[in-house]
Amino acid sequence: MSTKAPPDTRFVCPLGDVERELTRQMRALQGAGSEPLQRARMSNLVIFCSSLEQSIFVNEQVYQLSASHPARALLVVGEPGPAERDVSARITVRPVAESGSKQFACVEQVTLHASGAAVDRLPFAVRGLLIGDLPINLWWAAPQPPPLAGPLLYELGEYAQQILFDSIGWPDPARGMAATASWLEQIERPGGRWRVASDLNWRRLKYWRRLMMQALDPTSTPGAAESATEMLIEHGPHAVIQAWELASWLSRRLGWTVQGGKIVSGQEMEMSWRFKGPPGEARVRVRRLEQGPPEIRRVRIACKLMDRPGAIVLAVGDGQRLSMSLEGVEGAPRTLALPPHSAADLIGKQLSDRERDPVFRESMAVAQVMARSLLH
Amino acid sequence: MATDLYGGKSDAPVSSPARALVPQPCQLVIFGAPGDLAWRKLLPAVYNLNVDGVLPSHFAVTGFGLPAEGGVQGEPDDYLRNRAHNGIERFSRRSLEDGHWADYSRALFFVPGSFNDARAYAQLKFRLQAVDQQFGIPGSRVYYLAVPPQLVGMCVSRLKEAGLINDPGEQHAFTRVIVEKPIGRDLASAREVIQTVGAAFDESQTYRIDHYLGKETVQNLLVLRFANSIFEPLWNTKHIDHVQITVAEEEGLAQYDDAGAMIATRAGYYEGVGGLRDMVQNHLLQVLCLVAMEPPWSLGAEVVRDAKVGVLNCLRALTSADIERNVVRGQYIEGDVRGKRVPGYRKEVRESFAVMNKSLPPESVNSTTETFVALKVFIDNWRWAGVPFYLRTGKRLPKRASEVAIQFKDVPQVLFNDHPEVPLEPTVLALRIQPEEGMAMRLACKLPGPKVRIYPVQMEFNYTASFGGEPPEAYERLMLDVMAGDATLFMRRDAVEAAWQFVMPILEHWERARVRDIPEYQCGTWGPVEADRIIQPDGRQWRTL
């Protein structure tokens, strides 16, 4: 499949005519004949963007997503500006075909737009377009952290079983992290409507976490986890929260508790925390590199290896592999394939993975304490 | 053999589904022909039947009544033909075609006259006889009373006085009457209407219409249950967790043009009546009957109707405490529907009365007429013991959608359902009544991949997609049934009374309470939050439609 969405014809229509128009467009796409319409839709995917520019990027992802998770996509754009009278609706119908097959199914997208005060009316429009019985997912694609987004998020996510967000590039990481843990507790509270919240950044860490667990496994590096005293995570621009989430996760796994933190402004921006761990004082540093892709580049964990001071180092190699080496111990680095993941891939996987992740919640609870230590 | 709902083999055995009766030559006489129902539904429905070629060979339509604007300009027949032409253009399932229109319009006639004017009935009689002669109709008549409920008694009395009603035993020239809902506004007035109509027409000649019962999905309920081997064994308290019946309307009391000016209102009827009388007492309870009835021993009208009324007789009577706990009403306030700002109910009532040039009744100033009702009911019989039926209806909800959802019991909490934190989504059979009539079954399915991950999928059936074209309108089917003398889908008097008997305690409780305000909900939402309190404590949720 090409990575670029093909030019598609879009139809602007009144909200009340959306269903009829969708069916009409699908019939037109499918051609003459009396065969039943083939519609592919695994869920309702409500996506919120706070600008048109952002929606162009998201639109591309929705197209790519239709290969792995076809959904009724409701792309909701609510912009600041003068209030429009009504919410406008644009319809897009696209074919998704099995490779090698002449048959195809139709994937549907409705783009809703409002500005100014009319943004408050978007949740009403969304309610009327959801398909019953299909899971409802909200992808919060706006740059604001969901807990700080206000009532719009709650109204759009009223019936959602999953709320997806991406913490990459949050403008105020400490505030965002401080608010997210409490918000997660609230969103996923037992007894209410079953719901899960997921951060795409957390999903990006999957391979890092896997290799780290292998690196600290007592059968391969006995005593390394218990003796770890320092962790340094280096990341490219916009990936501070990814690094932070990894730091909070590992701190929790190592049984460390936060003692205090500070932001060190130097040539390279760095955040530093003091922890108390089983061996005593421990330290975590998250350092931003001036250049590079928006991801974690290197992690160094100082610990004892074979009873001698050493370190476990994980680093991104050629971009396709993650390597692990042991400082002070001879041997070839271990490597793990790091499959490239577009945002659409990540979302597709997350949409299918609807279980609550207690490890994420626990890590975010640690991240919250780390954030508060910076804010106070 | 496929069942031909419009004709089929008349020599088939009575208990066979192929027993469909054949529409017999007759005149359809529409009382209130200038009105909204005839314009939107009845005249287009007869046109569609004509296009489908299922009308009797000898058939004509005669309208009767006075247009709201007073007299008729020009030829009376042309008045009705123009009205029908316009209605078909705007509302018909099938588009207007010259050939079919010419055929249809030549059998359309109109007699202007007041329902209380004996001379008008004399003119009507004269005209009906002339049309009979012209079309070779043996004097059989179907009177469709598309008139306000308070005029029903007057119409039937005048018909009787004018000698326009034949004896029920008269096989050659039958007379049948179709009575529209509402049948009364409470049990006493319903009995009064039934008696008034009964004084002129025998029960076998009376067809009380509930157009919901003419919808394909509703009729398909019987086929689904009794023509498929997998469902009926599961259709009971052992396997069904609960049932939800929802009738959601997008429309409110009034309709507006693009500039926001009111163009139509139902305030004259709806205000003071409310959703319990307008929807629950008839549509929802009738659908409930089809979902819950015992298997009838044949498809004969009386047998099916006996089975349906059996359900109504088993409904657990509601005490005041039950009503407080299990019944919630609400009224819409200003909000958004389909991206348009719409006013609240009270404002619509005020504006409607102003538009109608009527003074606002004092009790309507701060109206407590409910536009939303949700209730939990139980059917106390062997099959349904302990299974809650949640009924919900409302105006100005996010979308027009009606469905019956059968939620099956969860699988045991082992294997794939052993993690209480991540519940499996229940198996649900949803029967969509409107729009897009059809059904869907939600099942749990393994997502492709090495891990066992469960994902809900839908098996869908859609009438239009599977059978092509739009399914017939409910009115088409029902009018044809009357012409054929098949009363299966019409309400018998005992069913009407039993339904009223069930809702009367609620009406009386509300009457006694005399509250100043009832729960509110914004237009474009799924009703007041209070509705959750009748379902959430049971560990269940209202479905998102």
XYZ file of C-alpha atoms in Angstrom, chain B residues 21-488:
468
model
C -54.917 -13.659 2.134
C -55.599 -11.894 -1.129
C -56.626 -8.217 -1.118
C -60.199 -8.010 -2.271
C -61.789 -5.432 -4.568
C -62.830 -2.409 -2.527
C -62.831 1.328 -2.182
C -60.451 2.888 0.289
C -62.232 5.842 1.856
C -59.851 8.164 3.658
C -61.474 10.375 6.290
C -59.209 13.373 6.774
C -57.758 13.074 3.272
C -56.543 16.697 3.292
C -54.562 16.020 6.472
C -50.934 15.364 7.182
C -51.127 11.570 7.549
C -52.828 11.109 4.187
C -50.398 13.471 2.486
C -47.209 11.997 3.940
C -48.075 8.346 4.339
C -51.380 7.026 3.054
C -51.578 8.434 -0.470
C -47.895 7.638 -1.221
C -48.353 4.156 0.275
C -51.280 3.363 -2.038
C -49.245 4.687 -4.976
C -46.418 2.292 -4.087
C -48.838 -0.611 -3.841
C -50.133 0.331 -7.251
C -46.616 0.438 -8.701
C -45.916 -2.969 -7.153
C -49.051 -4.293 -8.799
C -50.474 -5.730 -5.597
C -53.692 -3.740 -5.303
C -56.958 -5.496 -6.009
C -57.976 -5.497 -9.637
C -61.027 -3.369 -8.852
C -59.945 -0.580 -6.583
C -60.297 3.172 -6.028
C -59.525 5.759 -3.363
C -62.019 8.354 -2.240
C -61.011 11.106 0.125
C -63.388 12.856 2.476
C -63.021 15.917 4.689
C -62.416 19.632 4.577
C -59.052 21.222 3.920
C -57.761 23.377 6.790
C -57.897 26.415 4.529
C -61.649 25.897 4.035
C -63.247 25.182 0.686
C -61.749 23.562 -2.370
C -60.842 25.644 -5.404
C -61.734 23.994 -8.712
C -62.627 20.347 -9.163
C -62.605 18.445 -5.835
C -61.000 15.393 -7.419
C -58.194 17.563 -8.744
C -57.609 18.865 -5.234
C -56.859 15.370 -3.940
C -54.871 14.435 -7.029
C -52.657 17.482 -6.613
C -52.219 16.722 -2.951
C -51.339 13.108 -3.706
C -48.930 14.142 -6.467
C -47.117 16.453 -4.083
C -47.026 13.872 -1.293
C -45.644 11.177 -3.592
C -42.993 13.526 -4.916
C -41.827 14.319 -1.412
C -42.328 11.181 0.632
C -42.810 8.166 -1.587
C -40.511 5.139 -1.457
C -40.767 4.907 -5.223
C -40.328 7.878 -7.477
C -43.220 9.354 -9.370
C -43.517 7.951 -12.881
C -45.964 9.293 -15.430
C -47.414 5.932 -16.431
C -48.047 4.768 -12.897
C -49.299 8.177 -11.860
C -51.823 8.283 -14.666
C -53.106 4.879 -13.638
C -53.248 5.844 -9.968
C -54.714 9.318 -10.344
C -57.655 8.219 -12.441
C -58.813 6.199 -9.414
C -58.502 9.109 -6.959
C -61.633 11.012 -5.929
C -62.534 13.570 -3.321
C -65.733 14.546 -1.585
C -65.401 17.761 0.391
C -67.500 17.876 3.525
C -67.621 18.255 7.272
C -67.535 15.121 9.412
C -70.590 16.352 11.281
C -72.678 17.190 8.243
C -75.294 14.550 7.393
C -75.679 16.016 3.883
C -71.975 15.513 3.265
C -72.405 11.836 4.109
C -75.253 11.617 1.674
C -72.999 13.097 -1.008
C -70.263 10.716 0.006
C -72.626 7.761 -0.300
C -73.752 8.880 -3.715
C -70.178 9.284 -4.900
C -69.006 5.972 -3.492
C -71.784 4.187 -5.342
C -70.856 5.945 -8.559
C -67.206 4.988 -8.164
C -68.217 1.399 -7.359
C -70.081 1.284 -10.614
C -67.288 2.905 -12.568
C -64.623 0.480 -11.284
C -66.705 -2.642 -10.898
C -66.338 -2.682 -7.124
C -68.952 -4.800 -5.365
C -69.648 -2.197 -2.654
C -66.795 -3.232 -0.330
C -65.316 -0.363 1.660
C -62.326 0.234 3.893
C -62.837 3.403 5.912
C -59.536 4.834 7.101
C -60.214 7.267 9.966
C -57.183 9.547 9.686
C -58.842 12.039 12.003
C -58.183 13.403 15.509
C -59.312 10.931 18.200
C -62.167 13.150 19.366
C -63.777 12.926 15.915
C -63.743 9.130 15.665
C -67.071 8.702 17.433
C -68.753 11.308 15.262
C -67.479 9.750 12.040
C -68.603 6.219 12.842
C -72.022 7.383 14.070
C -72.603 9.371 10.906
C -71.436 6.484 8.763
C -73.955 4.252 10.473
C -76.768 6.781 10.147
C -75.993 7.186 6.467
C -76.280 3.442 5.930
C -72.684 3.161 4.856
C -71.830 0.177 7.053
C -72.653 -3.316 5.945
C -73.384 -6.210 8.236
C -70.221 -8.109 9.311
C -71.707 -11.286 7.856
C -71.929 -9.677 4.434
C -69.200 -11.470 2.474
C -69.865 -9.989 -0.944
C -69.589 -6.328 0.042
C -67.568 -6.017 3.213
C -67.117 -2.923 5.350
C -63.992 -2.469 7.465
C -62.716 0.453 9.485
C -59.147 1.425 10.330
C -58.786 3.394 13.550
C -55.549 5.289 14.166
C -53.858 5.575 17.534
C -54.241 6.965 20.097
C -57.165 4.883 21.230
C -58.185 7.155 24.095
C -55.954 8.965 26.543
C -56.520 6.589 29.447
C -58.287 3.327 30.138
C -61.733 4.857 30.576
C -61.604 6.928 27.401
C -60.120 4.009 25.466
C -63.058 1.870 26.495
C -65.359 4.688 25.427
C -63.747 4.861 21.971
C -63.867 1.088 21.664
C -67.548 1.070 22.610
C -68.410 3.915 20.255
C -66.718 2.215 17.327
C -68.172 -1.085 18.505
C -71.679 0.360 18.316
C -71.242 0.781 14.565
C -68.697 -1.893 13.631
C -68.257 -5.449 14.780
C -64.840 -6.319 16.283
C -64.160 -8.427 13.175
C -64.585 -5.282 11.055
C -62.337 -3.106 13.232
C -58.609 -2.698 12.544
C -56.766 -0.649 15.189
C -53.547 0.295 13.501
C -50.120 0.588 15.050
C -47.823 1.248 12.134
C -44.833 -0.158 14.038
C -46.309 -3.595 13.586
C -46.171 -3.165 9.813
C -42.417 -2.740 9.761
C -40.472 -5.595 8.251
C -38.172 -6.077 11.225
C -41.083 -6.281 13.613
C -42.759 -8.901 11.465
C -39.418 -10.602 11.077
C -39.346 -11.105 14.841
C -41.757 -13.973 14.434
C -39.765 -15.444 11.560
C -36.497 -15.034 13.426
C -37.858 -16.712 16.523
C -39.922 -19.460 15.019
C -38.262 -20.226 11.675
C -34.692 -20.575 12.972
C -33.738 -23.465 15.146
C -31.015 -21.710 17.130
C -32.923 -18.913 18.794
C -36.047 -20.302 20.398
C -34.175 -22.723 22.693
C -32.245 -19.707 24.032
C -35.223 -17.379 24.235
C -35.827 -17.539 27.962
C -34.639 -16.585 31.412
C -31.957 -19.240 31.380
C -30.000 -17.646 28.559
C -31.156 -14.051 28.196
C -29.760 -11.489 30.579
C -32.055 -8.661 29.621
C -33.854 -7.007 26.720
C -33.707 -3.358 25.710
C -36.324 -1.814 23.458
C -35.547 1.684 22.255
C -37.545 4.016 20.081
C -35.496 7.159 19.606
C -36.749 10.121 17.647
C -34.653 12.949 16.339
C -37.669 15.154 15.792
C -39.192 17.279 18.476
C -42.586 18.816 18.751
C -42.117 21.218 15.861
C -40.370 21.350 12.526
C -38.477 24.344 11.203
C -37.293 25.558 7.841
C -33.679 26.441 7.137
C -34.256 29.989 8.331
C -35.511 28.666 11.668
C -39.201 29.465 11.151
C -41.688 26.912 12.469
C -43.405 25.102 9.601
C -45.296 22.353 11.434
C -46.123 21.420 14.999
C -47.718 18.519 16.823
C -48.267 20.570 19.962
C -52.052 20.453 19.583
C -51.932 16.702 19.992
C -48.796 16.017 22.022
C -48.922 18.620 24.783
C -50.600 17.037 27.770
C -50.347 13.584 26.185
C -46.628 12.799 26.416
C -44.404 9.893 25.536
C -45.967 7.306 27.827
C -49.325 7.550 26.076
C -47.926 8.341 22.635
C -45.242 5.657 22.416
C -45.022 3.279 25.368
C -48.692 2.350 25.672
C -48.818 1.261 22.054
C -45.597 0.918 20.013
C -43.239 -0.259 22.725
C -45.664 -2.614 24.412
C -46.708 -4.082 21.072
C -43.092 -4.746 20.144
C -42.524 -6.180 23.611
C -45.380 -8.599 22.984
C -43.776 -9.919 19.807
C -40.429 -10.349 21.538
C -41.848 -12.111 24.565
C -44.906 -14.027 23.362
C -45.213 -17.774 23.546
C -45.114 -19.646 20.226
C -48.592 -19.418 18.688
C -49.954 -22.721 17.457
C -50.752 -21.188 14.066
C -50.338 -17.900 12.255
C -54.060 -17.268 12.361
C -54.856 -13.714 13.399
C -56.686 -14.643 16.575
C -54.062 -17.160 17.620
C -51.232 -14.644 17.253
C -53.265 -11.970 18.989
C -54.071 -14.347 21.839
C -50.357 -15.003 22.290
C -49.600 -11.280 22.315
C -52.238 -10.376 24.813
C -50.911 -13.192 26.991
C -47.733 -11.153 27.438
C -49.633 -8.023 28.446
C -51.571 -10.036 30.987
C -48.307 -11.236 32.551
C -46.720 -7.800 32.918
C -45.983 -7.214 36.571
C -48.247 -4.440 37.842
C -46.338 -1.425 39.052
C -46.772 -0.139 42.586
C -45.966 3.444 43.531
C -42.638 2.293 44.907
C -41.875 0.462 41.648
C -42.712 3.578 39.671
C -40.403 5.716 41.787
C -37.643 3.182 41.309
C -38.173 1.883 37.796
C -39.790 4.638 35.754
C -38.088 7.861 34.701
C -39.528 10.641 32.617
C -37.812 13.672 31.174
C -38.324 16.730 29.020
C -35.896 18.173 26.504
C -34.304 21.561 26.860
C -32.389 23.579 24.290
C -29.561 21.704 22.604
C -28.188 20.504 19.302
C -29.519 17.918 16.902
C -27.526 17.131 13.777
C -25.559 20.330 14.122
C -28.578 22.613 14.435
C -29.530 24.519 17.536
C -33.047 23.572 18.600
C -35.237 25.052 21.320
C -36.485 23.339 24.440
C -39.924 21.763 24.732
C -41.598 24.498 26.740
C -40.500 27.145 24.293
C -41.763 25.037 21.396
C -45.135 24.660 23.103
C -45.438 28.406 23.617
C -44.456 29.176 20.034
C -46.662 26.422 18.647
C -49.774 27.780 20.315
C -48.893 31.248 19.046
C -48.499 29.866 15.504
C -51.822 28.032 15.836
C -53.464 31.248 17.071
C -54.597 29.497 20.214
C -54.183 30.687 23.756
C -51.773 28.673 25.836
C -53.597 26.529 28.412
C -52.534 27.498 31.966
C -51.195 23.993 32.660
C -48.942 24.292 29.619
C -47.189 27.439 30.788
C -44.726 25.319 32.713
C -45.568 22.079 30.984
C -44.544 18.819 32.635
C -45.443 16.728 29.589
C -42.780 14.053 29.265
C -40.838 13.798 26.020
C -38.724 10.930 27.330
C -39.699 7.817 29.237
C -37.544 4.945 30.416
C -38.850 2.045 32.425
C -37.934 -1.388 33.641
C -40.646 -4.002 33.452
C -40.911 -7.683 34.252
C -43.009 -10.398 32.700
C -44.072 -12.789 35.390
C -44.286 -16.055 33.571
C -42.193 -19.202 33.397
C -40.222 -18.081 30.333
C -39.246 -14.619 31.525
C -39.091 -14.866 35.302
C -36.492 -12.392 36.542
C -35.493 -11.024 33.124
C -35.717 -7.227 33.064
C -37.066 -5.519 29.965
C -35.764 -1.978 29.715
C -37.925 0.252 27.534
C -36.839 3.706 26.433
C -38.290 6.294 24.109
C -37.691 9.965 23.607
C -37.837 12.936 21.335
C -34.872 15.049 20.255
C -32.417 12.244 20.913
C -29.169 12.147 18.901
C -30.594 10.039 16.099
C -33.709 8.365 14.799
C -33.188 4.778 15.738
C -35.456 2.014 16.964
C -34.277 -1.397 17.961
C -34.841 -4.436 20.074
C -31.660 -5.719 21.679
C -31.519 -9.155 23.220
C -28.507 -9.411 25.472
C -27.498 -12.950 26.284
C -26.014 -14.004 29.584
C -22.260 -13.857 30.029
C -20.166 -16.952 29.666
C -18.738 -18.277 32.953
C -15.801 -16.352 34.349
C -13.215 -18.855 33.221
C -11.022 -19.124 30.117
C -11.551 -15.933 28.146
C -13.707 -14.250 30.741
C -11.609 -14.816 33.836
C -10.379 -11.254 34.206
C -13.049 -9.123 35.865
C -11.060 -6.001 34.991
C -11.497 -6.670 31.283
C -15.002 -7.993 30.791
C -15.922 -9.690 27.567
C -18.508 -7.762 25.666
C -21.812 -9.584 25.932
C -23.381 -11.377 23.016
C -26.170 -9.202 21.683
C -28.754 -9.753 19.015
C -29.983 -6.359 17.848
C -33.030 -6.044 15.637
C -33.116 -2.670 13.954
C -36.611 -1.422 13.282
C -35.584 1.901 11.793
C -33.732 3.249 9.959
C -32.005 0.592 7.826
C -34.197 -2.277 8.909
C -32.161 -5.354 9.663
C -30.364 -7.148 12.424
C -26.908 -7.573 13.815
C -25.353 -10.115 16.102
C -22.395 -9.109 18.197
C -19.971 -11.935 18.854
C -16.559 -12.227 20.424
C -13.835 -13.131 17.966
C -10.115 -13.771 18.179
C -8.011 -11.119 16.539
C -5.495 -12.553 14.085
C -2.058 -12.843 15.621
C -0.028 -14.931 18.038
C -1.718 -13.602 21.178
C -5.259 -14.514 22.112
C -6.973 -11.172 21.976
C -10.733 -10.974 21.864
C -12.511 -8.388 19.810
C -16.241 -7.867 19.304
C -17.425 -8.283 15.727
C -20.797 -7.840 14.108
C -22.639 -10.189 11.809
C -25.017 -7.941 9.977
C -28.074 -8.343 7.871
C -29.611 -5.332 6.212
C -32.858 -5.569 4.287
C -31.894 -3.075 1.629
C -28.407 -4.464 1.155
C -29.535 -8.095 0.972
C -32.796 -7.857 -0.877
C -32.203 -4.645 -2.830
C -34.529 -1.691 -2.890
C -36.309 -0.242 0.077
C -38.582 -2.517 2.115
C -42.265 -1.595 1.847
C -43.507 1.114 4.171
C -45.430 -0.155 7.158
C -48.615 1.533 5.958
C -48.439 -0.298 2.652
C -48.385 -3.673 4.299
C -51.071 -2.814 6.824
C -53.557 -1.331 4.351
C -53.124 -4.352 2.164
C -53.812 -6.595 5.149
C -57.089 -4.781 5.794
C -58.117 -5.219 2.177
C -57.307 -8.900 2.592
C -59.119 -9.164 5.922
C -56.033 -10.207 7.859
C -56.106 -8.716 11.355
C -52.932 -10.359 12.660
